[in-house]
PDB file of C-alpha atoms and ligand atoms in Angstrom:
ATOM      1  CA  MET A  29     127.950 107.279  87.847  1.00  0.00           C
ATOM      2  CA  ARG A  30     125.531 105.973  90.500  1.00  0.00           C
ATOM      3  CA  ILE A  31     126.796 106.440  94.059  1.00  0.00           C
ATOM      4  CA  PRO A  32     126.089 103.177  96.030  1.00  0.00           C
ATOM      5  CA  ILE A  33     123.755 103.140  98.989  1.00  0.00           C
ATOM      6  CA  ILE A  34     124.354 100.710 101.970  1.00  0.00           C
ATOM      7  CA  ALA A  35     121.200 101.018 104.008  1.00  0.00           C
ATOM      8  CA  GLY A  36     120.595  99.098 107.422  1.00  0.00           C
ATOM      9  CA  ASN A  37     116.966  98.195 108.135  1.00  0.00           C
ATOM     10  CA  TRP A  38     116.892  97.618 111.775  1.00  0.00           C
ATOM     11  CA  LYS A  39     113.184  96.432 111.685  1.00  0.00           C
ATOM     12  CA  MET A  40     111.786  96.093 115.101  1.00  0.00           C
ATOM     13  CA  ASN A  41     115.131  96.117 116.849  1.00  0.00           C
ATOM     14  CA  LYS A  42     116.982  98.488 119.165  1.00  0.00           C
ATOM     15  CA  THR A  43     115.598 100.597 122.032  1.00  0.00           C
ATOM     16  CA  THR A  44     116.632 104.212 122.224  1.00  0.00           C
ATOM     17  CA  SER A  45     119.419 103.407 124.562  1.00  0.00           C
ATOM     18  CA  GLU A  46     120.787 100.569 122.343  1.00  0.00           C
ATOM     19  CA  THR A  47     120.673 103.091 119.384  1.00  0.00           C
ATOM     20  CA  ARG A  48     122.721 105.510 121.495  1.00  0.00           C
ATOM     21  CA  ALA A  49     125.294 102.889 122.068  1.00  0.00           C
ATOM     22  CA  PHE A  50     125.446 101.775 118.415  1.00  0.00           C
ATOM     23  CA  CYS A  51     125.914 104.962 116.787  1.00  0.00           C
ATOM     24  CA  PRO A  52     129.308 106.281 118.155  1.00  0.00           C
ATOM     25  CA  GLU A  53     130.811 102.800 117.722  1.00  0.00           C
ATOM     26  CA  PHE A  54     129.698 102.542 114.200  1.00  0.00           C
ATOM     27  CA  ILE A  55     130.687 106.028 113.356  1.00  0.00           C
ATOM     28  CA  LYS A  56     134.235 105.280 114.526  1.00  0.00           C
ATOM     29  CA  LEU A  57     134.383 102.226 112.160  1.00  0.00           C
ATOM     30  CA  ILE A  58     133.189 104.097 109.026  1.00  0.00           C
ATOM     31  CA  ASP A  59     135.738 107.033 109.458  1.00  0.00           C
ATOM     32  CA  ASN A  60     137.333 108.187 106.215  1.00  0.00           C
ATOM     33  CA  VAL A  61     134.841 106.158 104.140  1.00  0.00           C
ATOM     34  CA  LYS A  62     134.118 107.876 100.843  1.00  0.00           C
ATOM     35  CA  GLY A  63     132.077 107.325  97.685  1.00  0.00           C
ATOM     36  CA  VAL A  64     129.087 105.570  99.343  1.00  0.00           C
ATOM     37  CA  GLU A  65     125.885 106.833 100.897  1.00  0.00           C
ATOM     38  CA  ILE A  66     125.207 105.261 104.357  1.00  0.00           C
ATOM     39  CA  VAL A  67     121.672 105.195 105.731  1.00  0.00           C
ATOM     40  CA  ILE A  68     120.288 103.692 108.931  1.00  0.00           C
ATOM     41  CA  ALA A  69     116.579 103.021 109.577  1.00  0.00           C
ATOM     42  CA  PRO A  70     115.939 102.497 113.209  1.00  0.00           C
ATOM     43  CA  PRO A  71     112.353 102.027 114.660  1.00  0.00           C
ATOM     44  CA  PHE A  72     110.231 105.299 115.121  1.00  0.00           C
ATOM     45  CA  THR A  73     111.076 105.556 118.752  1.00  0.00           C
ATOM     46  CA  ALA A  74     114.721 105.558 118.214  1.00  0.00           C
ATOM     47  CA  LEU A  75     114.771 107.794 115.141  1.00  0.00           C
ATOM     48  CA  SER A  76     115.289 111.116 117.147  1.00  0.00           C
ATOM     49  CA  ALA A  77     118.151 109.655 119.180  1.00  0.00           C
ATOM     50  CA  ALA A  78     119.691 108.250 115.989  1.00  0.00           C
ATOM     51  CA  GLY A  79     119.455 111.656 114.237  1.00  0.00           C
ATOM     52  CA  ASP A  80     121.151 113.477 117.163  1.00  0.00           C
ATOM     53  CA  ALA A  81     123.784 110.817 117.320  1.00  0.00           C
ATOM     54  CA  ILE A  82     124.701 110.915 113.591  1.00  0.00           C
ATOM     55  CA  ARG A  83     124.445 114.635 113.072  1.00  0.00           C
ATOM     56  CA  ASP A  84     127.624 116.077 111.356  1.00  0.00           C
ATOM     57  CA  THR A  85     128.448 112.581 109.986  1.00  0.00           C
ATOM     58  CA  ILE A  86     127.913 111.118 106.510  1.00  0.00           C
ATOM     59  CA  ILE A  87     125.348 108.752 107.823  1.00  0.00           C
ATOM     60  CA  LYS A  88     121.641 109.623 106.786  1.00  0.00           C
ATOM     61  CA  LEU A  89     118.499 108.673 108.610  1.00  0.00           C
ATOM     62  CA  SER A  90     115.571 106.716 107.177  1.00  0.00           C
ATOM     63  CA  ALA A  91     112.224 105.765 108.613  1.00  0.00           C
ATOM     64  CA  GLN A  92     110.670 102.201 107.917  1.00  0.00           C
ATOM     65  CA  ASN A  93     107.221 103.373 107.195  1.00  0.00           C
ATOM     66  CA  ILE A  94     105.235 106.582 106.562  1.00  0.00           C
ATOM     67  CA  PHE A  95     101.439 107.482 106.459  1.00  0.00           C
ATOM     68  CA  TRP A  96     100.073 109.543 103.483  1.00  0.00           C
ATOM     69  CA  GLU A  97      98.436 112.217 105.444  1.00  0.00           C
ATOM     70  CA  GLU A  98     100.071 115.069 107.121  1.00  0.00           C
ATOM     71  CA  LYS A  99      97.989 115.052 110.312  1.00  0.00           C
ATOM     72  CA  GLY A 100      94.680 114.043 111.637  1.00  0.00           C
ATOM     73  CA  ALA A 101      92.665 111.088 113.257  1.00  0.00           C
ATOM     74  CA  TYR A 102      94.887 108.129 112.139  1.00  0.00           C
ATOM     75  CA  THR A 103      95.738 106.444 115.384  1.00  0.00           C
ATOM     76  CA  GLY A 104      99.125 104.828 115.440  1.00  0.00           C
ATOM     77  CA  GLU A 105     100.391 106.356 112.190  1.00  0.00           C
ATOM     78  CA  ILE A 106     103.425 108.597 111.528  1.00  0.00           C
ATOM     79  CA  SER A 107     103.246 111.461 109.110  1.00  0.00           C
ATOM     80  CA  PRO A 108     105.638 112.796 106.672  1.00  0.00           C
ATOM     81  CA  LEU A 109     105.788 116.189 108.517  1.00  0.00           C
ATOM     82  CA  MET A 110     106.933 114.389 111.557  1.00  0.00           C
ATOM     83  CA  LEU A 111     109.654 112.481 109.857  1.00  0.00           C
ATOM     84  CA  LYS A 112     110.825 115.661 108.049  1.00  0.00           C
ATOM     85  CA  GLU A 113     111.126 117.469 111.261  1.00  0.00           C
ATOM     86  CA  ILE A 114     113.575 115.022 112.816  1.00  0.00           C
ATOM     87  CA  GLY A 115     115.677 114.913 109.693  1.00  0.00           C
ATOM     88  CA  CYS A 116     114.462 111.665 107.959  1.00  0.00           C
ATOM     89  CA  GLY A 117     115.786 111.874 104.409  1.00  0.00           C
ATOM     90  CA  TYR A 118     114.756 108.486 103.339  1.00  0.00           C
ATOM     91  CA  CYS A 119     111.789 105.978 104.112  1.00  0.00           C
ATOM     92  CA  ILE A 120     111.621 102.518 103.551  1.00  0.00           C
ATOM     93  CA  ILE A 121     108.127 101.790 101.727  1.00  0.00           C
ATOM     94  CA  GLY A 122     106.455  98.508 100.852  1.00  0.00           C
ATOM     95  CA  HIS A 123     108.834  96.145 102.664  1.00  0.00           C
ATOM     96  CA  SER A 124     107.644  92.534 102.277  1.00  0.00           C
ATOM     97  CA  GLU A 125     107.076  92.255 106.049  1.00  0.00           C
ATOM     98  CA  ARG A 126     104.540  95.200 105.749  1.00  0.00           C
ATOM     99  CA  ARG A 127     103.011  93.623 102.729  1.00  0.00           C
ATOM    100  CA  GLN A 128     102.855  90.181 104.576  1.00  0.00           C
ATOM    101  CA  TYR A 129     101.795  91.183 108.120  1.00  0.00           C
ATOM    102  CA  PHE A 130     100.205  94.585 107.981  1.00  0.00           C
ATOM    103  CA  GLY A 131      98.103  94.649 104.639  1.00  0.00           C
ATOM    104  CA  GLU A 132     100.398  96.822 102.629  1.00  0.00           C
ATOM    105  CA  THR A 133      99.232  96.718  98.992  1.00  0.00           C
ATOM    106  CA  ASP A 134     100.628  98.119  95.654  1.00  0.00           C
ATOM    107  CA  ASP A 135      98.018 100.756  96.114  1.00  0.00           C
ATOM    108  CA  THR A 136      99.052 101.987  99.590  1.00  0.00           C
ATOM    109  CA  VAL A 137     102.670 101.779  98.512  1.00  0.00           C
ATOM    110  CA  ASN A 138     101.955 103.934  95.576  1.00  0.00           C
ATOM    111  CA  LYS A 139     100.200 106.634  97.945  1.00  0.00           C
ATOM    112  CA  LYS A 140     103.124 106.371 100.441  1.00  0.00           C
ATOM    113  CA  ILE A 141     105.690 106.936  97.634  1.00  0.00           C
ATOM    114  CA  LYS A 142     103.833 109.885  96.327  1.00  0.00           C
ATOM    115  CA  THR A 143     103.591 111.359  99.691  1.00  0.00           C
ATOM    116  CA  ALA A 144     107.264 110.859 100.595  1.00  0.00           C
ATOM    117  CA  LEU A 145     108.313 112.574  97.298  1.00  0.00           C
ATOM    118  CA  ASN A 146     106.134 115.448  98.192  1.00  0.00           C
ATOM    119  CA  TYR A 147     107.985 116.017 101.191  1.00  0.00           C
ATOM    120  CA  GLU A 148     111.348 115.469  99.744  1.00  0.00           C
ATOM    121  CA  ILE A 149     111.924 112.099 101.622  1.00  0.00           C
ATOM    122  CA  THR A 150     113.640 109.566  99.325  1.00  0.00           C
ATOM    123  CA  PRO A 151     111.474 106.472  99.040  1.00  0.00           C
ATOM    124  CA  VAL A 152     113.365 103.211  99.340  1.00  0.00           C
ATOM    125  CA  PHE A 153     110.648 101.338  97.435  1.00  0.00           C
ATOM    126  CA  CYS A 154     110.797  97.531  98.115  1.00  0.00           C
ATOM    127  CA  ILE A 155     109.782  94.668  95.823  1.00  0.00           C
ATOM    128  CA  GLY A 156     110.407  91.010  95.586  1.00  0.00           C
ATOM    129  CA  GLU A 157     108.918  87.590  94.990  1.00  0.00           C
ATOM    130  CA  ILE A 158     108.087  84.804  97.571  1.00  0.00           C
ATOM    131  CA  LEU A 159     109.625  81.372  97.048  1.00  0.00           C
ATOM    132  CA  LYS A 160     106.588  79.820  95.479  1.00  0.00           C
ATOM    133  CA  GLU A 161     106.508  82.570  92.817  1.00  0.00           C
ATOM    134  CA  ARG A 162     110.202  82.016  91.928  1.00  0.00           C
ATOM    135  CA  GLU A 163     109.563  78.095  91.756  1.00  0.00           C
ATOM    136  CA  GLU A 164     106.789  78.860  89.345  1.00  0.00           C
ATOM    137  CA  ASN A 165     108.886  81.066  87.318  1.00  0.00           C
ATOM    138  CA  ARG A 166     106.695  84.025  88.065  1.00  0.00           C
ATOM    139  CA  THR A 167     109.471  86.364  89.535  1.00  0.00           C
ATOM    140  CA  MET A 168     109.479  88.926  86.701  1.00  0.00           C
ATOM    141  CA  ALA A 169     105.765  88.918  86.426  1.00  0.00           C
ATOM    142  CA  VAL A 170     105.448  89.579  90.239  1.00  0.00           C
ATOM    143  CA  ILE A 171     107.995  92.278  90.411  1.00  0.00           C
ATOM    144  CA  GLY A 172     106.660  93.807  87.320  1.00  0.00           C
ATOM    145  CA  ARG A 173     103.172  94.107  88.845  1.00  0.00           C
ATOM    146  CA  GLN A 174     104.693  95.501  91.960  1.00  0.00           C
ATOM    147  CA  LEU A 175     106.712  98.115  90.012  1.00  0.00           C
ATOM    148  CA  LYS A 176     103.527  98.991  87.788  1.00  0.00           C
ATOM    149  CA  GLY A 177     101.377  99.463  90.853  1.00  0.00           C
ATOM    150  CA  GLY A 178     103.899 101.164  93.140  1.00  0.00           C
ATOM    151  CA  LEU A 179     104.919 103.784  90.486  1.00  0.00           C
ATOM    152  CA  ARG A 180     101.473 104.507  89.021  1.00  0.00           C
ATOM    153  CA  ASP A 181     100.976 108.069  87.904  1.00  0.00           C
ATOM    154  CA  LEU A 182     104.530 109.087  88.803  1.00  0.00           C
ATOM    155  CA  LEU A 183     106.247 111.485  86.499  1.00  0.00           C
ATOM    156  CA  GLU A 184     109.589 110.643  85.037  1.00  0.00           C
ATOM    157  CA  SER A 185     111.279 113.339  87.203  1.00  0.00           C
ATOM    158  CA  ASP A 186     109.743 111.634  90.317  1.00  0.00           C
ATOM    159  CA  ILE A 187     110.915 108.178  89.314  1.00  0.00           C
ATOM    160  CA  SER A 188     114.480 109.434  89.060  1.00  0.00           C
ATOM    161  CA  ARG A 189     114.288 110.500  92.807  1.00  0.00           C
ATOM    162  CA  ILE A 190     113.280 107.075  94.073  1.00  0.00           C
ATOM    163  CA  VAL A 191     115.576 104.200  95.309  1.00  0.00           C
ATOM    164  CA  ILE A 192     114.303 100.686  94.473  1.00  0.00           C
ATOM    165  CA  ALA A 193     115.225  97.797  96.690  1.00  0.00           C
ATOM    166  CA  TYR A 194     114.912  94.240  95.245  1.00  0.00           C
ATOM    167  CA  GLU A 195     114.393  91.810  98.129  1.00  0.00           C
ATOM    168  CA  PRO A 196     113.405  88.175  97.199  1.00  0.00           C
ATOM    169  CA  VAL A 197     111.123  87.262 100.124  1.00  0.00           C
ATOM    170  CA  TRP A 198     112.761  83.857 100.329  1.00  0.00           C
ATOM    171  CA  ALA A 199     116.309  85.238 100.930  1.00  0.00           C
ATOM    172  CA  ILE A 200     115.166  87.623 103.815  1.00  0.00           C
ATOM    173  CA  GLY A 201     116.539  86.496 107.243  1.00  0.00           C
ATOM    174  CA  THR A 202     117.034  82.952 105.953  1.00  0.00           C
ATOM    175  CA  GLY A 203     120.754  83.199 105.318  1.00  0.00           C
ATOM    176  CA  LYS A 204     120.007  81.989 101.775  1.00  0.00           C
ATOM    177  CA  THR A 205     121.160  84.970  99.667  1.00  0.00           C
ATOM    178  CA  ALA A 206     120.338  85.080  95.963  1.00  0.00           C
ATOM    179  CA  THR A 207     123.167  84.259  93.784  1.00  0.00           C
ATOM    180  CA  PRO A 208     124.751  87.403  92.248  1.00  0.00           C
ATOM    181  CA  GLN A 209     123.440  86.126  88.866  1.00  0.00           C
ATOM    182  CA  GLN A 210     119.815  85.800  90.179  1.00  0.00           C
ATOM    183  CA  ALA A 211     120.056  89.352  91.699  1.00  0.00           C
ATOM    184  CA  GLN A 212     121.526  90.727  88.579  1.00  0.00           C
ATOM    185  CA  GLU A 213     118.906  89.202  86.427  1.00  0.00           C
ATOM    186  CA  ALA A 214     116.131  90.808  88.474  1.00  0.00           C
ATOM    187  CA  HIS A 215     117.923  94.147  88.753  1.00  0.00           C
ATOM    188  CA  ARG A 216     118.405  94.297  85.028  1.00  0.00           C
ATOM    189  CA  PHE A 217     114.701  93.527  84.682  1.00  0.00           C
ATOM    190  CA  ILE A 218     113.883  96.429  86.932  1.00  0.00           C
ATOM    191  CA  ARG A 219     116.184  98.845  85.139  1.00  0.00           C
ATOM    192  CA  ASP A 220     114.616  97.906  81.824  1.00  0.00           C
ATOM    193  CA  PHE A 221     111.149  98.512  83.229  1.00  0.00           C
ATOM    194  CA  ILE A 222     112.251 101.967  84.516  1.00  0.00           C
ATOM    195  CA  ARG A 223     113.816 102.669  80.923  1.00  0.00           C
ATOM    196  CA  LYS A 224     110.515 101.760  79.233  1.00  0.00           C
ATOM    197  CA  LYS A 225     108.472 103.812  81.728  1.00  0.00           C
ATOM    198  CA  ALA A 226     110.725 106.883  82.272  1.00  0.00           C
ATOM    199  CA  GLY A 227     113.416 106.882  79.759  1.00  0.00           C
ATOM    200  CA  ASP A 228     117.179 106.452  79.622  1.00  0.00           C
ATOM    201  CA  LYS A 229     118.086 109.220  82.070  1.00  0.00           C
ATOM    202  CA  ALA A 230     115.903 107.965  84.927  1.00  0.00           C
ATOM    203  CA  ALA A 231     116.939 104.275  84.118  1.00  0.00           C
ATOM    204  CA  ASP A 232     120.711 105.075  84.073  1.00  0.00           C
ATOM    205  CA  GLY A 233     120.540 107.079  87.237  1.00  0.00           C
ATOM    206  CA  ILE A 234     118.183 105.254  89.407  1.00  0.00           C
ATOM    207  CA  ARG A 235     119.812 103.168  92.296  1.00  0.00           C
ATOM    208  CA  ILE A 236     118.632  99.602  92.648  1.00  0.00           C
ATOM    209  CA  LEU A 237     119.617  97.955  95.988  1.00  0.00           C
ATOM    210  CA  TYR A 238     119.795  94.274  96.825  1.00  0.00           C
ATOM    211  CA  GLY A 239     118.416  92.928 100.000  1.00  0.00           C
ATOM    212  CA  GLY A 240     118.184  89.447 101.598  1.00  0.00           C
ATOM    213  CA  SER A 241     120.873  87.932 103.828  1.00  0.00           C
ATOM    214  CA  VAL A 242     123.569  90.388 102.823  1.00  0.00           C
ATOM    215  CA  THR A 243     126.797  89.826 104.925  1.00  0.00           C
ATOM    216  CA  PRO A 244     130.415  91.041 104.746  1.00  0.00           C
ATOM    217  CA  GLU A 245     131.282  87.813 103.055  1.00  0.00           C
ATOM    218  CA  ASN A 246     128.841  88.127 100.166  1.00  0.00           C
ATOM    219  CA  ILE A 247     128.566  91.927  99.453  1.00  0.00           C
ATOM    220  CA  LYS A 248     131.602  92.157  97.162  1.00  0.00           C
ATOM    221  CA  ASP A 249     130.203  89.635  94.663  1.00  0.00           C
ATOM    222  CA  LEU A 250     126.820  91.304  94.754  1.00  0.00           C
ATOM    223  CA  MET A 251     128.255  94.756  94.143  1.00  0.00           C
ATOM    224  CA  ALA A 252     130.325  93.513  91.280  1.00  0.00           C
ATOM    225  CA  GLN A 253     127.065  93.065  89.143  1.00  0.00           C
ATOM    226  CA  ASP A 254     126.309  95.761  86.690  1.00  0.00           C
ATOM    227  CA  ASP A 255     122.885  96.589  88.003  1.00  0.00           C
ATOM    228  CA  ILE A 256     123.419  96.220  91.810  1.00  0.00           C
ATOM    229  CA  ASP A 257     123.892  99.694  93.229  1.00  0.00           C
ATOM    230  CA  GLY A 258     123.863  98.806  96.963  1.00  0.00           C
ATOM    231  CA  ALA A 259     122.286  96.798  99.616  1.00  0.00           C
ATOM    232  CA  LEU A 260     119.386  97.025 102.190  1.00  0.00           C
ATOM    233  CA  VAL A 261     120.776  95.058 105.065  1.00  0.00           C
ATOM    234  CA  GLY A 262     118.736  93.511 107.831  1.00  0.00           C
ATOM    235  CA  GLY A 263     120.430  91.277 110.513  1.00  0.00           C
ATOM    236  CA  ALA A 264     123.971  92.152 109.631  1.00  0.00           C
ATOM    237  CA  SER A 265     123.249  95.916 110.048  1.00  0.00           C
ATOM    238  CA  LEU A 266     122.486  95.536 113.807  1.00  0.00           C
ATOM    239  CA  LYS A 267     126.124  95.181 114.851  1.00  0.00           C
ATOM    240  CA  PRO A 268     128.478  98.066 114.182  1.00  0.00           C
ATOM    241  CA  ASP A 269     131.337  95.771 112.984  1.00  0.00           C
ATOM    242  CA  SER A 270     129.383  93.729 110.479  1.00  0.00           C
ATOM    243  CA  PHE A 271     127.519  96.757 109.149  1.00  0.00           C
ATOM    244  CA  ALA A 272     130.807  98.702 108.892  1.00  0.00           C
ATOM    245  CA  ALA A 273     132.381  95.834 107.039  1.00  0.00           C
ATOM    246  CA  ILE A 274     129.563  95.838 104.518  1.00  0.00           C
ATOM    247  CA  VAL A 275     129.962  99.602 103.999  1.00  0.00           C
ATOM    248  CA  ARG A 276     133.584  99.153 103.383  1.00  0.00           C
ATOM    249  CA  PHE A 277     132.837  96.565 100.694  1.00  0.00           C
ATOM    250  CA  SER A 278     135.235  98.077  98.240  1.00  0.00           C
TER     251      SER A 278
HETATM  252  P1  13P B 304     118.237  90.273 106.276  1.00  0.00           P
HETATM  253  O1  13P B 304     119.490  90.970 105.800  1.00  0.00           O
HETATM  254  O2  13P B 304     118.183  90.052 107.708  1.00  0.00           O
HETATM  255  O3  13P B 304     117.968  89.105 105.410  1.00  0.00           O
HETATM  256  O4  13P B 304     117.044  91.285 106.036  1.00  0.00           O
HETATM  257  C1  13P B 304     116.793  91.845 104.833  1.00  0.00           C
HETATM  258  C2  13P B 304     115.797  92.873 104.711  1.00  0.00           C
HETATM  259  O5  13P B 304     114.629  92.641 104.779  1.00  0.00           O
HETATM  260  C3  13P B 304     116.225  94.283 104.617  1.00  0.00           C
HETATM  261  O6  13P B 304     115.092  95.204 104.381  1.00  0.00           O
END
């Protein structure tokens, strides 16, 4: 049985004080929720405050990026050690916005995934095609390449510690969600890829999240698909009530 994960990617939203206001309100709304892992990913500056606010709750903390060295002359970067110390158990890696605006490649994603695993931080490894690639029927080729590059040289035992997020880029922030069937087809492809690379145990255990305009209205149909094990939520994770409604999908 795969425990679902609902993760909120706040992107470059919320100051520390806004984070302090969000948390208690959200905590109240998810009281008694069971059987789902809840994760929030605030920006770096608000991580510590979020960590304090969610202590002793079931909510877990994620970063949105990581660097692959522990310390040194890397101006502007944040190391795994720093994340670990403030209680980050997860880290989003390879989000399409980082690939698009900040030069993230399959290679840097691979380095970051290995680093996170070394520090026992669960990578939330993001993949997904742009609209042009989907229209040219290249979706599976693109996500296959991203999977191959991102997971290069990882052992089977490492792969089963990863969470994958399938986020079709054309569905992010556009209000245009993939249909449950489109999402399921990509998720099945991803699970089959993992089966070939790392065997049945890893494939059957790995959690594959869907991301891209997830809302309280569409979460149920998405979660009803066999290979969708949760969601990586952007816009709708910024308000306590909509994020809580998604968490309570069942
Ligand atoms: P939206 O939910 O705002 O479309 O963002 C999805 C996303 O990019 C999560 O990482």
